Amino acid sequence: MKLVCLDLEGVLIPEIWLGLAERTGIEELKVTTRDNPDYDNLMCHRLAVLKKHNLGMKALNQVVAKMSPLEGAVELIERLRPRFQIVILSDTFYELAMPLMAGLGWPTLLCHRLTFSDDAVTGYVLRQVDPKFHAVDAFKKINLPVIAAGDSYNDISMLQHADVGILFRPPKALVENYPELTVATNHEELGDKIECFGSSL
Amino acid sequence: MKLVCLDLEGVLIPEIWLGLAERTGIEELKVTTRDNPDYDNLMCHRLAVLKKHNLGMKALNQVVAKMSPLEGAVELIERLRPRFQIVILSDTFYELAMPLMAGLGWPTLLCHRLTFSDDAVTGYVLRQVDPKFHAVDAFKKINLPVIAAGDSYNDISMLQHADVGILFRPPKALVENYPELTVATNHEELGDKIECFGSSL
């Protein structure tokens, strides 16, 4: 049995912070892990923007409440479940992502936590540094072959450490910088590649 | 976010080998991990009995096809999913358990594989020695607090290594030998204990 580790935002659900950018019109929130390889730098920028515009959990929850899984995401999970075990490895936060998990059929999700003071987002607690890499490393050490897929800079260490790493609809810079990683451009192709690689592991 | 590691047979679904014993009337198949602490010894016994009675995957599949989750198991999983991440740690085999996973809502399952020659079960491949312990160990090392629950000897190392270990409807000998482990006698009580311990981790 092989384990499939999937990124969440951009692969199964829309980018939550882009949703907030669109809803509020704040251009500064349009930077994501697809553009910025420094996650802490990105999160500090986001929290500063929230504070500057007096936005908190209520605004974030309103964005999430209107979101649905990406087209093809539910079908991908349903297709993979009888043949693979699935764990979602994400750099998002439980407080934002959990309302979307029911729509995906509650796959196991490993991500981070936000900290609050009333409505204000005061910070975040990472489960650990380089969390996707370490999760894949832990799974490999208990003899689980790992196929991983993601779309962003924060997925690269996971994709490189997995037995098979697949870029899903990546930005051009990622394809150019990591030509050794195979690319899937839609959910059907991602499912095909996972099944194909899975049969050879 | 805390991880809940649940045993499968006896906690979420009936004991598959007991089902085969009842279906075939073969008394020798009535020994389970609840009675025998030596898993390899138990499995070698089971495979020898299958061979002696000329029973193979067809007979096992017929038993599994008539099984459903235990009463209260689906409700337990549905209750826990919004607040915990769930991974099933089992010493059963994917070939037997996967048909039952849809009924439980496809929780992530780590277990073992059987080997075949046509219909005959020729052996088994463990993912690793002491697999439940090592899975909990791996999860703890990536900073996931673990609450574990199981009913048998093969759960003890997992229950002792988890942040919280709960015996579910255990045989009397286990309660006597491991008085430090708390006991839940039904699924509602198990859910209550997981939620209570989870809030203090």
Coordinates of C-alpha atoms in Angstrom, one line a residue:
Chain A
M1 CA 0.0 0.0 0.0
K2 CA 1.3 3.4 -0.9
L3 CA 0.7 6.7 0.8
V4 CA -0.3 9.7 -1.3
C5 CA 0.6 13.1 0.3
L6 CA -1.3 16.0 -1.3
D7 CA -0.9 19.7 -0.8
L8 CA -4.2 21.4 0.0
E9 CA -4.5 25.0 -1.3
G10 CA -4.1 25.1 -5.1
V11 CA -4.5 21.3 -5.4
L12 CA -7.8 20.5 -3.6
I13 CA -9.2 23.8 -2.5
P14 CA -8.6 27.4 -3.7
E15 CA -5.9 29.6 -2.2
I16 CA -7.6 31.0 1.0
W17 CA -5.4 34.2 1.1
L18 CA -6.1 34.9 -2.5
G19 CA -9.8 34.6 -1.7
L20 CA -9.4 37.2 1.0
A21 CA -7.5 39.4 -1.4
E22 CA -10.3 39.2 -3.9
R23 CA -13.0 39.8 -1.3
T24 CA -11.3 42.8 0.2
G25 CA -9.5 44.2 -2.9
I26 CA -6.2 44.2 -1.0
E27 CA -3.5 43.7 -3.6
E28 CA -0.8 43.0 -1.0
L29 CA -2.6 39.7 -0.1
K30 CA -2.1 38.3 -3.6
V31 CA 1.3 36.9 -2.8
T32 CA 1.3 33.1 -2.0
T33 CA 3.7 30.2 -1.5
R34 CA 3.6 29.9 -5.3
D35 CA 5.5 33.2 -5.5
N36 CA 7.4 33.5 -2.3
P37 CA 9.7 30.7 -1.1
D38 CA 10.2 32.2 2.4
Y39 CA 7.1 31.0 4.3
D40 CA 7.8 32.9 7.6
N41 CA 8.4 36.1 5.6
L42 CA 5.1 35.5 3.7
M43 CA 3.1 34.9 6.9
C44 CA 4.6 37.9 8.7
H45 CA 3.6 40.0 5.7
R46 CA 0.1 38.6 5.7
L47 CA -0.4 39.2 9.4
A48 CA 0.9 42.7 9.1
V49 CA -1.6 43.4 6.3
L50 CA -4.5 41.9 8.3
K51 CA -3.5 44.2 11.2
K52 CA -3.2 47.3 9.0
H53 CA -6.6 46.8 7.5
N54 CA -8.2 45.7 10.8
L55 CA -9.1 42.2 9.4
G56 CA -9.4 39.2 11.7
M57 CA -10.9 35.7 11.9
K58 CA -14.4 36.9 11.0
A59 CA -13.2 38.1 7.6
L60 CA -11.2 34.9 7.0
N61 CA -14.1 32.7 8.1
Q62 CA -16.4 34.6 5.6
V63 CA -14.0 33.8 2.8
V64 CA -13.7 30.2 3.7
A65 CA -17.5 29.8 4.2
K66 CA -18.0 30.6 0.5
M67 CA -15.3 28.3 -0.8
S68 CA -15.7 24.8 -2.3
P69 CA -13.2 22.1 -3.3
L70 CA -11.6 22.8 -6.7
E71 CA -13.3 21.2 -9.7
G72 CA -12.0 17.7 -10.0
A73 CA -10.6 17.5 -6.4
V74 CA -13.4 15.4 -4.9
E75 CA -13.3 13.0 -7.8
L76 CA -9.5 12.7 -7.4
I77 CA -9.8 11.7 -3.7
E78 CA -12.7 9.3 -4.5
R79 CA -10.6 7.7 -7.2
L80 CA -7.5 7.3 -5.1
R81 CA -9.1 6.1 -1.8
P82 CA -9.7 2.4 -2.7
R83 CA -6.1 2.0 -3.9
F84 CA -4.0 4.4 -1.8
Q85 CA -3.9 5.9 1.7
I86 CA -4.1 9.7 1.6
V87 CA -2.7 12.3 4.0
I88 CA -3.0 16.1 3.3
L89 CA 0.2 18.0 4.1
S90 CA -0.5 21.7 4.1
D91 CA 1.0 25.0 5.4
T92 CA -2.4 26.4 6.0
F93 CA -4.1 26.5 9.4
Y94 CA -6.7 24.2 11.0
E95 CA -8.8 27.2 11.9
L96 CA -9.2 28.1 8.2
A97 CA -9.1 24.7 6.6
M98 CA -11.3 22.5 8.8
P99 CA -14.7 23.9 7.5
L100 CA -13.6 22.7 4.1
M101 CA -12.6 19.2 5.1
A102 CA -16.2 17.8 5.1
G103 CA -16.5 18.6 1.4
L104 CA -13.4 16.6 0.7
G105 CA -14.6 13.6 2.8
W106 CA -12.4 14.3 5.8
P107 CA -9.0 13.2 4.6
T108 CA -6.3 13.2 7.4
L109 CA -4.8 16.8 7.5
L110 CA -1.5 17.9 9.0
C111 CA -1.1 21.6 9.1
H112 CA -0.5 24.5 11.6
R113 CA -2.4 26.7 14.1
L114 CA -3.2 30.4 14.2
T115 CA -3.2 32.3 17.5
F116 CA -5.8 34.9 18.4
S117 CA -6.8 37.6 20.7
D118 CA -10.5 38.0 20.3
D119 CA -11.0 38.4 16.5
A120 CA -7.4 39.5 15.8
V121 CA -4.9 37.0 14.4
T122 CA -1.9 37.5 16.6
G123 CA 0.5 34.9 15.2
Y124 CA 0.9 31.3 14.1
V125 CA 2.4 28.1 15.5
L126 CA 4.1 25.8 13.0
R127 CA 3.9 22.1 13.8
Q128 CA 7.6 22.1 13.0
V129 CA 10.1 23.6 10.6
D130 CA 10.0 22.2 7.0
P131 CA 6.9 20.2 8.1
K132 CA 6.1 18.5 4.7
F133 CA 9.6 17.2 4.4
H134 CA 9.6 15.8 7.9
A135 CA 6.2 14.2 7.5
V136 CA 7.3 12.4 4.4
D137 CA 10.5 11.4 6.1
A138 CA 8.5 10.0 9.0
F139 CA 6.2 8.0 6.7
K140 CA 9.2 6.6 4.7
K141 CA 10.8 5.5 8.0
I142 CA 7.7 3.4 8.8
N143 CA 8.1 1.7 5.4
L144 CA 5.4 3.6 3.6
P145 CA 6.3 4.3 0.0
V146 CA 5.2 8.0 -0.6
I147 CA 3.9 9.7 -3.8
A148 CA 3.6 13.4 -3.2
A149 CA 2.0 16.2 -5.2
G150 CA 2.0 20.0 -4.7
D151 CA 2.1 23.3 -6.6
S152 CA 4.4 25.6 -4.6
Y153 CA 7.8 26.4 -3.3
N154 CA 6.8 25.0 0.1
D155 CA 6.1 21.6 -1.5
I156 CA 9.6 21.2 -3.1
S157 CA 11.4 19.5 -0.2
M158 CA 8.4 17.1 0.2
L159 CA 8.4 16.3 -3.6
Q160 CA 12.1 15.7 -3.7
H161 CA 12.1 13.5 -0.6
A162 CA 9.1 11.4 -1.7
D163 CA 9.6 8.3 -3.7
V164 CA 7.7 10.1 -6.5
G165 CA 7.1 13.9 -6.5
I166 CA 4.6 15.5 -8.9
L167 CA 4.1 19.2 -9.5
F168 CA 0.5 20.1 -10.0
R169 CA -0.3 23.2 -12.2
P170 CA 2.9 24.8 -11.0
P171 CA 4.1 28.4 -11.7
K172 CA 6.6 28.5 -14.6
A173 CA 9.5 29.3 -12.3
L174 CA 9.1 26.0 -10.4
V175 CA 9.1 24.0 -13.6
E176 CA 12.2 25.7 -14.8
N177 CA 14.0 25.3 -11.5
Y178 CA 13.0 21.7 -10.9
P179 CA 13.0 20.0 -14.3
E180 CA 13.4 16.6 -12.6
L181 CA 9.9 16.8 -11.2
T182 CA 7.0 15.5 -13.4
V183 CA 4.1 17.9 -14.0
A184 CA 0.3 17.3 -14.0
T185 CA -1.9 20.0 -15.4
N186 CA -5.3 18.8 -14.2
H187 CA -6.8 16.4 -11.6
E188 CA -7.4 13.6 -14.1
E189 CA -3.7 13.7 -15.2
L190 CA -2.6 13.8 -11.5
G191 CA -4.7 10.7 -10.8
D192 CA -3.3 8.9 -13.8
K193 CA 0.3 9.7 -12.8
I194 CA -0.3 8.7 -9.2
E195 CA -1.8 5.4 -10.3
C196 CA 1.0 4.8 -12.9
F197 CA 3.8 5.5 -10.5
G198 CA 2.0 3.7 -7.7
S199 CA 1.9 0.5 -9.7
S200 CA 5.7 0.5 -10.1
L201 CA 6.6 1.3 -6.4
Chain B
M1 CA -4.5 19.4 16.6
K2 CA -4.2 15.9 18.1
L3 CA -4.0 12.6 16.2
V4 CA -6.3 9.8 17.2
C5 CA -4.9 6.3 16.4
L6 CA -7.6 3.6 16.5
D7 CA -7.3 -0.1 16.2
L8 CA -9.6 -1.6 13.6
E9 CA -10.9 -5.1 14.4
G10 CA -12.8 -5.1 17.7
V11 CA -13.0 -1.3 17.8
L12 CA -14.5 -0.3 14.5
I13 CA -15.3 -3.5 12.7
P14 CA -15.9 -7.1 13.9
E15 CA -12.9 -9.5 14.2
I16 CA -12.5 -10.9 10.6
W17 CA -11.0 -14.2 11.6
L18 CA -13.7 -14.8 14.2
G19 CA -16.2 -14.2 11.4
L20 CA -14.5 -16.9 9.3
A21 CA -14.5 -19.2 12.4
E22 CA -18.3 -18.7 12.8
R23 CA -18.9 -19.1 9.0
T24 CA -16.9 -22.3 8.8
G25 CA -17.4 -23.7 12.2
I26 CA -13.6 -24.2 12.6
E27 CA -12.9 -23.8 16.4
E28 CA -9.2 -23.3 15.8
L29 CA -9.8 -20.0 14.1
K30 CA -11.4 -18.5 17.3
V31 CA -8.0 -17.3 18.7
T32 CA -7.4 -13.6 18.1
T33 CA -4.9 -10.9 19.2
R34 CA -7.1 -10.5 22.2
D35 CA -6.0 -13.9 23.4
N36 CA -2.5 -14.5 21.9
P37 CA 0.2 -11.9 22.5
D38 CA 2.5 -13.5 19.8
Y39 CA 1.3 -12.1 16.4
D40 CA 3.6 -14.2 14.2
N41 CA 2.7 -17.4 16.1
L42 CA -1.0 -16.5 15.7
M43 CA -0.8 -15.8 12.0
C44 CA 1.2 -18.9 11.3
H45 CA -1.5 -20.9 13.1
R46 CA -4.2 -19.2 11.0
L47 CA -2.5 -19.8 7.7
A48 CA -1.9 -23.5 8.6
V49 CA -5.6 -23.8 9.5
L50 CA -6.6 -22.2 6.2
K51 CA -4.4 -24.7 4.3
K52 CA -5.6 -27.7 6.2
H53 CA -9.2 -26.8 5.4
N54 CA -8.5 -25.7 1.9
L55 CA -9.8 -22.2 2.6
G56 CA -8.5 -19.2 0.7
M57 CA -9.2 -15.6 -0.3
K58 CA -12.6 -16.5 -1.7
A59 CA -13.7 -17.7 1.8
L60 CA -12.2 -14.7 3.5
N61 CA -13.8 -12.3 1.0
Q62 CA -17.2 -13.9 1.6
V63 CA -16.9 -13.2 5.3
V64 CA -15.8 -9.6 4.8
A65 CA -18.6 -9.0 2.3
K66 CA -21.2 -9.7 4.9
M67 CA -19.6 -7.5 7.6
S68 CA -20.5 -3.9 8.6
P69 CA -18.9 -1.5 11.0
L70 CA -19.6 -2.2 14.7
E71 CA -22.6 -0.4 16.1
G72 CA -21.4 3.1 17.2
A73 CA -18.2 3.0 15.1
V74 CA -19.4 5.3 12.3
E75 CA -20.8 7.7 14.8
L76 CA -17.5 7.8 16.7
I77 CA -15.6 8.6 13.6
E78 CA -18.1 11.3 12.6
R79 CA -17.9 12.8 16.1
L80 CA -14.1 12.9 16.2
R81 CA -13.4 14.1 12.6
P82 CA -14.1 17.9 13.1
R83 CA -11.8 18.1 16.2
F84 CA -9.1 15.4 15.6
Q85 CA -7.1 13.8 12.8
I86 CA -7.7 10.1 12.6
V87 CA -5.3 7.3 11.5
I88 CA -6.3 3.6 11.8
L89 CA -3.4 1.4 13.0
S90 CA -4.2 -2.3 12.4
D91 CA -2.5 -5.7 12.2
T92 CA -5.1 -6.8 9.7
F93 CA -4.4 -6.9 5.9
Y94 CA -5.4 -4.5 3.2
E95 CA -6.8 -7.3 1.1
L96 CA -9.4 -8.0 3.9
A97 CA -10.0 -4.6 5.3
M98 CA -10.3 -2.3 2.2
P99 CA -13.8 -3.4 1.3
L100 CA -14.9 -2.2 4.8
M101 CA -13.2 1.2 4.6
A102 CA -16.0 2.9 2.5
G103 CA -18.5 2.2 5.3
L104 CA -16.2 4.0 7.8
G105 CA -15.7 7.0 5.5
W106 CA -12.2 6.0 4.3
P107 CA -10.1 6.9 7.3
T108 CA -6.3 6.5 6.6
L109 CA -5.4 2.9 7.3
L110 CA -1.9 1.5 8.0
C111 CA -1.8 -2.3 8.1
H112 CA -0.1 -5.2 6.3
R113 CA -0.4 -7.3 3.1
L114 CA -1.2 -10.9 2.4
T115 CA 0.6 -12.9 -0.3
F116 CA -1.2 -15.3 -2.6
S117 CA -0.9 -18.1 -5.1
D118 CA -4.2 -18.1 -7.0
D119 CA -6.8 -18.4 -4.2
A120 CA -4.4 -19.8 -1.5
V121 CA -3.1 -17.4 1.1
T122 CA 0.7 -18.3 1.1
G123 CA 1.9 -15.8 3.7
Y124 CA 1.9 -12.2 4.9
V125 CA 4.2 -9.2 4.7
L126 CA 4.3 -7.0 7.8
R127 CA 4.9 -3.3 7.1
Q128 CA 7.4 -3.5 10.0
V129 CA 7.9 -5.2 13.3
D130 CA 5.9 -3.6 16.2
P131 CA 4.1 -1.5 13.6
K132 CA 1.7 0.3 15.8
F133 CA 4.4 1.4 18.2
H134 CA 6.6 2.7 15.4
A135 CA 3.7 4.6 13.7
V136 CA 2.9 6.4 17.0
D137 CA 6.6 7.0 17.5
A138 CA 6.8 8.6 14.0
F139 CA 3.8 10.8 14.6
K140 CA 5.1 12.0 18.0
K141 CA 8.4 12.9 16.3
I142 CA 6.6 15.2 13.9
N143 CA 5.1 17.0 16.9
L144 CA 1.6 15.4 16.8
P145 CA 0.2 14.6 20.2
V146 CA -1.3 11.1 20.0
I147 CA -4.4 9.6 21.7
A148 CA -4.6 5.8 20.9
A149 CA -7.3 3.2 21.5
G150 CA -7.3 -0.5 21.1
D151 CA -8.5 -3.8 22.6
S152 CA -5.8 -6.3 22.2
Y153 CA -2.2 -7.4 23.2
N154 CA -0.9 -6.0 19.9
D155 CA -2.2 -2.6 20.9
I156 CA -0.3 -2.4 24.2
S157 CA 3.0 -0.9 22.9
M158 CA 1.0 1.7 21.0
L159 CA -1.2 2.6 24.0
Q160 CA 1.9 2.8 26.3
H161 CA 3.8 5.0 23.8
A162 CA 0.9 7.4 23.0
D163 CA 0.4 10.5 25.0
V164 CA -2.9 8.9 26.1
G165 CA -3.7 5.2 25.7
I166 CA -7.3 3.8 26.1
L167 CA -8.3 0.2 26.3
F168 CA -11.6 -0.4 24.5
R169 CA -13.7 -3.3 25.7
P170 CA -10.6 -5.3 26.6
P171 CA -10.4 -8.9 27.8
K172 CA -10.0 -9.2 31.6
A173 CA -6.4 -10.2 31.4
L174 CA -5.4 -7.0 29.7
V175 CA -7.1 -4.8 32.4
E176 CA -5.4 -6.8 35.1
N177 CA -2.0 -6.7 33.5
Y178 CA -2.1 -3.0 32.5
P179 CA -4.0 -1.2 35.3
E180 CA -2.4 2.1 34.3
L181 CA -4.5 2.2 31.0
T182 CA -7.9 3.8 31.2
V183 CA -10.8 1.7 29.9
A184 CA -13.8 2.6 27.7
T185 CA -16.7 0.1 27.5
N186 CA -18.6 1.5 24.5
H187 CA -18.1 3.9 21.6
E188 CA -19.8 6.9 23.4
E189 CA -17.5 6.5 26.4
L190 CA -14.5 6.2 24.1
G191 CA -15.5 9.4 22.3
D192 CA -16.0 11.1 25.7
K193 CA -12.5 10.0 26.9
I194 CA -10.8 11.1 23.7
E195 CA -12.4 14.5 23.8
C196 CA -11.6 14.9 27.5
F197 CA -8.0 13.9 27.2
G198 CA -7.7 15.8 23.9
S199 CA -8.7 19.1 25.6
S200 CA -5.8 18.7 28.1
L201 CA -3.0 17.8 25.7

